[in-house]
Amino acid sequence: TFCFDGWRLLRYELPANAPWDSFRELGFTNWGSEDEMSLVELPLALEKIFIERRSSVMYGNDRHAIPAETPVLLGDLFVEYAREADRGAEVVRLSKIRAPEVAAGALPNPIAELRQSGTRPPGRIVKVEDPDTWFDGTRGVFTFEMPTNAVSADIWLSLHRDGRGALRQGSGLKASPAQVAGFLAGTEFHAFLVYTDRAGAVSKPSEPFSFKLIDHFSHQ
């Protein structure tokens, strides 16, 4: 987006993923992506240049309209490399190296263990909503029900409906509603509520509450 007049030298760092673990390099900050799993495939090619301009600008205390026919002049285009090695085919070969998948073993199931050890009746998760701010799909506001003698509640999250691999993302919640963070946007999670009463007794987990929050910050 142009916010100046006259000639300027503009530099744009290009997006890139590191070899092996596909770590996103800092150049990604200049480029939007709707899919967090997107990977950059080398070599890059320039296909189009989009130019956006304001319809008017402030000059001093006055607002000046920009005529639609005002031309935009582009000078020479240069490619800069951080290292000489980035110019050859070797960097393309290295960029395609990926870490081998690790054979997954059986996941622990803390929800199944809590069903066996819990002595109080389960509570209930009513709903999960986006917070008023920072609704980027990584946090949600949980509304839940538990007995009046309950003093705190924990929210466990799992990618599996039976509770395998569940993690306690919300701990020691005092009242409903409560905000819990640590999600992956656009991914279905299954939440379980476990509360503790005044006597220190722990409840059985609630029935799984399935939800998926999306990232509403589309222009990142």
CSV table of C-alpha atoms in Angstrom, one decimal:
chain,number,residue,atom,x,y,z
A,1,THR,CA,0.0,0.0,0.0
A,2,PHE,CA,1.4,3.4,-1.0
A,3,CYS,CA,1.5,6.0,1.7
A,4,PHE,CA,4.1,8.4,0.2
A,5,ASP,CA,4.9,10.3,-2.9
A,6,GLY,CA,8.1,10.4,-4.9
A,7,TRP,CA,10.5,7.5,-5.4
A,8,ARG,CA,11.2,5.0,-2.6
A,9,LEU,CA,13.2,1.8,-2.4
A,10,LEU,CA,10.9,-0.9,-1.1
A,11,ARG,CA,12.1,-4.2,0.4
A,12,TYR,CA,9.8,-7.2,0.9
A,13,GLU,CA,11.2,-10.2,2.6
A,14,LEU,CA,9.8,-13.3,0.9
A,15,PRO,CA,8.1,-16.2,2.9
A,16,ALA,CA,10.1,-19.4,3.5
A,17,ASN,CA,10.0,-22.6,5.5
A,18,ALA,CA,13.1,-24.0,7.1
A,19,PRO,CA,14.1,-27.6,6.1
A,20,TRP,CA,13.4,-30.6,8.3
A,21,ASP,CA,10.7,-29.2,10.6
A,22,SER,CA,9.1,-26.6,8.1
A,23,PHE,CA,9.6,-23.8,10.6
A,24,ARG,CA,8.1,-20.5,9.3
A,25,GLU,CA,10.9,-18.0,8.7
A,26,LEU,CA,10.3,-14.4,9.7
A,27,GLY,CA,9.4,-13.4,6.1
A,28,PHE,CA,6.0,-14.8,6.7
A,29,THR,CA,5.0,-11.6,8.5
A,30,ASN,CA,4.5,-9.8,5.2
A,31,TRP,CA,2.3,-12.5,3.6
A,32,GLY,CA,-1.2,-13.6,4.6
A,33,SER,CA,-2.1,-17.3,4.7
A,34,GLU,CA,-5.5,-18.7,5.6
A,35,ASP,CA,-4.0,-22.2,6.2
A,36,GLU,CA,-1.5,-22.6,9.0
A,37,MET,CA,-0.3,-25.8,7.3
A,38,SER,CA,0.7,-23.9,4.1
A,39,LEU,CA,4.3,-24.6,3.0
A,40,VAL,CA,6.5,-22.6,0.6
A,41,GLU,CA,7.8,-24.6,-2.3
A,42,LEU,CA,11.1,-23.4,-3.8
A,43,PRO,CA,12.0,-21.9,-6.3
A,44,LEU,CA,9.7,-18.9,-6.0
A,45,ALA,CA,8.3,-17.1,-9.0
A,46,LEU,CA,6.8,-13.6,-9.2
A,47,GLU,CA,3.4,-13.8,-10.9
A,48,LYS,CA,1.6,-10.6,-10.2
A,49,ILE,CA,2.1,-7.2,-8.5
A,50,PHE,CA,-1.0,-5.7,-6.8
A,51,ILE,CA,-0.9,-2.0,-6.1
A,52,GLU,CA,-3.4,-0.4,-3.6
A,53,ARG,CA,-3.8,3.4,-3.2
A,54,ARG,CA,-5.9,5.6,-1.0
A,55,SER,CA,-8.5,7.7,-2.6
A,56,SER,CA,-7.2,10.7,-0.7
A,57,VAL,CA,-4.3,11.7,1.5
A,58,MET,CA,-3.7,14.3,4.3
A,59,TYR,CA,-1.3,17.0,3.5
A,60,GLY,CA,-0.8,19.3,6.5
A,61,ASN,CA,-4.3,19.9,7.8
A,62,ASP,CA,-6.0,19.4,4.4
A,63,ARG,CA,-7.4,16.3,2.7
A,64,HIS,CA,-6.5,16.0,-0.9
A,65,ALA,CA,-8.2,13.6,-3.3
A,66,ILE,CA,-5.9,11.5,-5.6
A,67,PRO,CA,-7.0,11.6,-9.2
A,68,ALA,CA,-7.8,8.1,-10.5
A,69,GLU,CA,-5.6,8.5,-13.5
A,70,THR,CA,-2.5,9.3,-11.5
A,71,PRO,CA,0.1,6.8,-12.7
A,72,VAL,CA,2.2,4.6,-10.5
A,73,LEU,CA,5.7,4.1,-11.8
A,74,LEU,CA,7.7,1.0,-11.0
A,75,GLY,CA,11.5,1.0,-11.4
A,76,ASP,CA,13.9,-1.9,-11.6
A,77,LEU,CA,13.2,-5.1,-9.7
A,78,PHE,CA,16.1,-6.7,-7.9
A,79,VAL,CA,16.4,-10.0,-6.0
A,80,GLU,CA,18.6,-9.9,-2.9
A,81,TYR,CA,20.1,-13.1,-1.3
A,82,ALA,CA,21.2,-13.3,2.3
A,83,ARG,CA,23.8,-15.8,1.4
A,84,GLU,CA,25.5,-16.8,-1.9
A,85,ALA,CA,24.5,-20.4,-1.3
A,86,ASP,CA,20.8,-19.3,-1.5
A,87,ARG,CA,21.2,-18.7,-5.3
A,88,GLY,CA,21.8,-22.3,-6.4
A,89,ALA,CA,19.9,-25.6,-6.7
A,90,GLU,CA,21.2,-26.9,-3.5
A,91,VAL,CA,19.0,-24.7,-1.4
A,92,VAL,CA,16.0,-26.0,-3.3
A,93,ARG,CA,17.0,-29.6,-2.5
A,94,LEU,CA,17.5,-28.8,1.2
A,95,SER,CA,14.1,-27.1,1.4
A,96,LYS,CA,12.4,-30.3,0.5
A,97,ILE,CA,14.0,-32.3,3.3
A,98,ARG,CA,11.3,-33.3,5.9
A,99,ALA,CA,11.6,-34.9,9.3
A,100,PRO,CA,10.4,-38.5,9.3
A,101,GLU,CA,7.1,-39.2,11.0
A,102,VAL,CA,7.5,-40.6,14.5
A,103,ALA,CA,5.7,-43.9,15.2
A,104,ALA,CA,3.0,-43.0,17.7
A,105,GLY,CA,2.4,-45.3,20.6
A,106,ALA,CA,-0.7,-45.7,22.7
A,107,LEU,CA,-1.8,-42.4,24.2
A,108,PRO,CA,-2.5,-42.1,27.9
A,109,ASN,CA,-6.1,-41.5,28.8
A,110,PRO,CA,-6.5,-39.3,31.9
A,111,ILE,CA,-10.2,-39.0,31.3
A,112,ALA,CA,-10.7,-42.8,31.7
A,113,GLU,CA,-8.6,-42.7,34.8
A,114,LEU,CA,-10.7,-39.9,36.3
A,115,ARG,CA,-13.8,-41.9,35.5
A,116,GLN,CA,-12.4,-44.6,37.7
A,117,SER,CA,-11.1,-42.5,40.5
A,118,GLY,CA,-13.8,-39.7,40.6
A,119,THR,CA,-16.3,-40.0,43.5
A,120,ARG,CA,-18.6,-37.1,42.7
A,121,PRO,CA,-21.3,-37.0,40.0
A,122,PRO,CA,-20.2,-35.2,36.8
A,123,GLY,CA,-20.9,-31.6,35.9
A,124,ARG,CA,-21.9,-30.4,32.5
A,125,ILE,CA,-20.4,-28.1,29.8
A,126,VAL,CA,-23.2,-26.0,28.4
A,127,LYS,CA,-21.4,-24.0,25.6
A,128,VAL,CA,-18.1,-22.7,24.3
A,129,GLU,CA,-18.1,-19.2,22.7
A,130,ASP,CA,-15.5,-16.8,21.2
A,131,PRO,CA,-14.2,-14.2,23.7
A,132,ASP,CA,-15.0,-10.5,23.1
A,133,THR,CA,-11.4,-9.8,22.1
A,134,TRP,CA,-8.7,-11.8,20.5
A,135,PHE,CA,-11.2,-14.2,18.9
A,136,ASP,CA,-8.5,-16.0,16.8
A,137,GLY,CA,-9.7,-19.5,17.5
A,138,THR,CA,-7.1,-20.3,20.1
A,139,ARG,CA,-9.2,-19.4,23.2
A,140,GLY,CA,-12.8,-19.8,24.2
A,141,VAL,CA,-15.3,-18.9,27.0
A,142,PHE,CA,-16.7,-22.0,28.6
A,143,THR,CA,-20.1,-21.9,30.3
A,144,PHE,CA,-20.6,-24.9,32.6
A,145,GLU,CA,-22.7,-26.3,35.4
A,146,MET,CA,-21.4,-27.9,38.7
A,147,PRO,CA,-22.9,-28.3,42.2
A,148,THR,CA,-23.1,-25.4,44.6
A,149,ASN,CA,-20.5,-27.1,46.9
A,150,ALA,CA,-17.9,-27.1,44.2
A,151,VAL,CA,-14.9,-24.8,44.8
A,152,SER,CA,-13.0,-25.1,41.5
A,153,ALA,CA,-13.2,-26.7,38.1
A,154,ASP,CA,-10.7,-28.0,35.5
A,155,ILE,CA,-11.3,-28.1,31.7
A,156,TRP,CA,-9.6,-31.0,29.9
A,157,LEU,CA,-9.2,-30.9,26.1
A,158,SER,CA,-8.6,-33.9,23.8
A,159,LEU,CA,-8.5,-34.5,20.1
A,160,HIS,CA,-10.3,-37.7,20.7
A,161,ARG,CA,-13.9,-38.1,22.0
A,162,ASP,CA,-12.9,-40.9,24.4
A,163,GLY,CA,-10.4,-38.6,26.1
A,164,ARG,CA,-7.1,-40.1,24.8
A,165,GLY,CA,-4.2,-37.6,25.1
A,166,ALA,CA,-6.3,-35.1,27.0
A,167,LEU,CA,-4.5,-32.1,28.5
A,168,ARG,CA,-5.7,-29.9,31.4
A,169,GLN,CA,-5.9,-26.5,29.7
A,170,GLY,CA,-8.1,-24.7,32.3
A,171,SER,CA,-7.2,-25.3,35.9
A,172,GLY,CA,-8.7,-24.0,39.1
A,173,LEU,CA,-11.6,-22.2,37.5
A,174,LYS,CA,-13.7,-20.6,40.2
A,175,ALA,CA,-16.9,-19.7,38.3
A,176,SER,CA,-18.7,-20.0,35.1
A,177,PRO,CA,-18.2,-18.6,32.5
A,178,ALA,CA,-14.4,-18.8,32.3
A,179,GLN,CA,-11.9,-18.3,29.5
A,180,VAL,CA,-9.6,-21.1,28.5
A,181,ALA,CA,-6.7,-20.9,26.0
A,182,GLY,CA,-4.5,-23.3,24.1
A,183,PHE,CA,-6.6,-24.4,21.1
A,184,LEU,CA,-5.6,-24.8,17.5
A,185,ALA,CA,-8.0,-22.8,15.3
A,186,GLY,CA,-10.2,-24.7,12.9
A,187,THR,CA,-9.7,-28.0,14.8
A,188,GLU,CA,-12.3,-30.0,16.5
A,189,PHE,CA,-11.7,-30.5,20.3
A,190,HIS,CA,-13.6,-32.5,22.9
A,191,ALA,CA,-13.8,-30.8,26.3
A,192,PHE,CA,-14.4,-32.5,29.7
A,193,LEU,CA,-15.3,-30.8,33.0
A,194,VAL,CA,-13.9,-32.0,36.3
A,195,TYR,CA,-14.7,-30.2,39.5
A,196,THR,CA,-13.5,-30.4,43.2
A,197,ASP,CA,-15.8,-29.8,46.1
A,198,ARG,CA,-15.2,-28.3,49.6
A,199,ALA,CA,-14.3,-31.7,51.0
A,200,GLY,CA,-11.5,-32.1,48.4
A,201,ALA,CA,-13.4,-34.8,46.5
A,202,VAL,CA,-13.0,-34.9,42.7
A,203,SER,CA,-15.9,-35.5,40.3
A,204,LYS,CA,-16.1,-37.9,37.4
A,205,PRO,CA,-15.5,-36.2,34.0
A,206,SER,CA,-18.5,-34.7,32.2
A,207,GLU,CA,-19.7,-36.0,28.9
A,208,PRO,CA,-17.5,-34.8,26.1
A,209,PHE,CA,-18.5,-31.4,24.6
A,210,SER,CA,-17.3,-31.1,21.0
A,211,PHE,CA,-16.5,-27.7,19.5
A,212,LYS,CA,-14.4,-26.0,16.9
A,213,LEU,CA,-13.5,-22.3,17.0
A,214,ILE,CA,-12.3,-20.5,13.9
A,215,ASP,CA,-9.8,-17.7,13.4
A,216,HIS,CA,-11.7,-14.5,12.7
A,217,PHE,CA,-8.5,-12.6,12.0
A,218,SER,CA,-8.5,-13.4,8.3
A,219,HIS,CA,-6.0,-10.7,7.3
A,220,GLN,CA,-2.8,-11.8,9.1
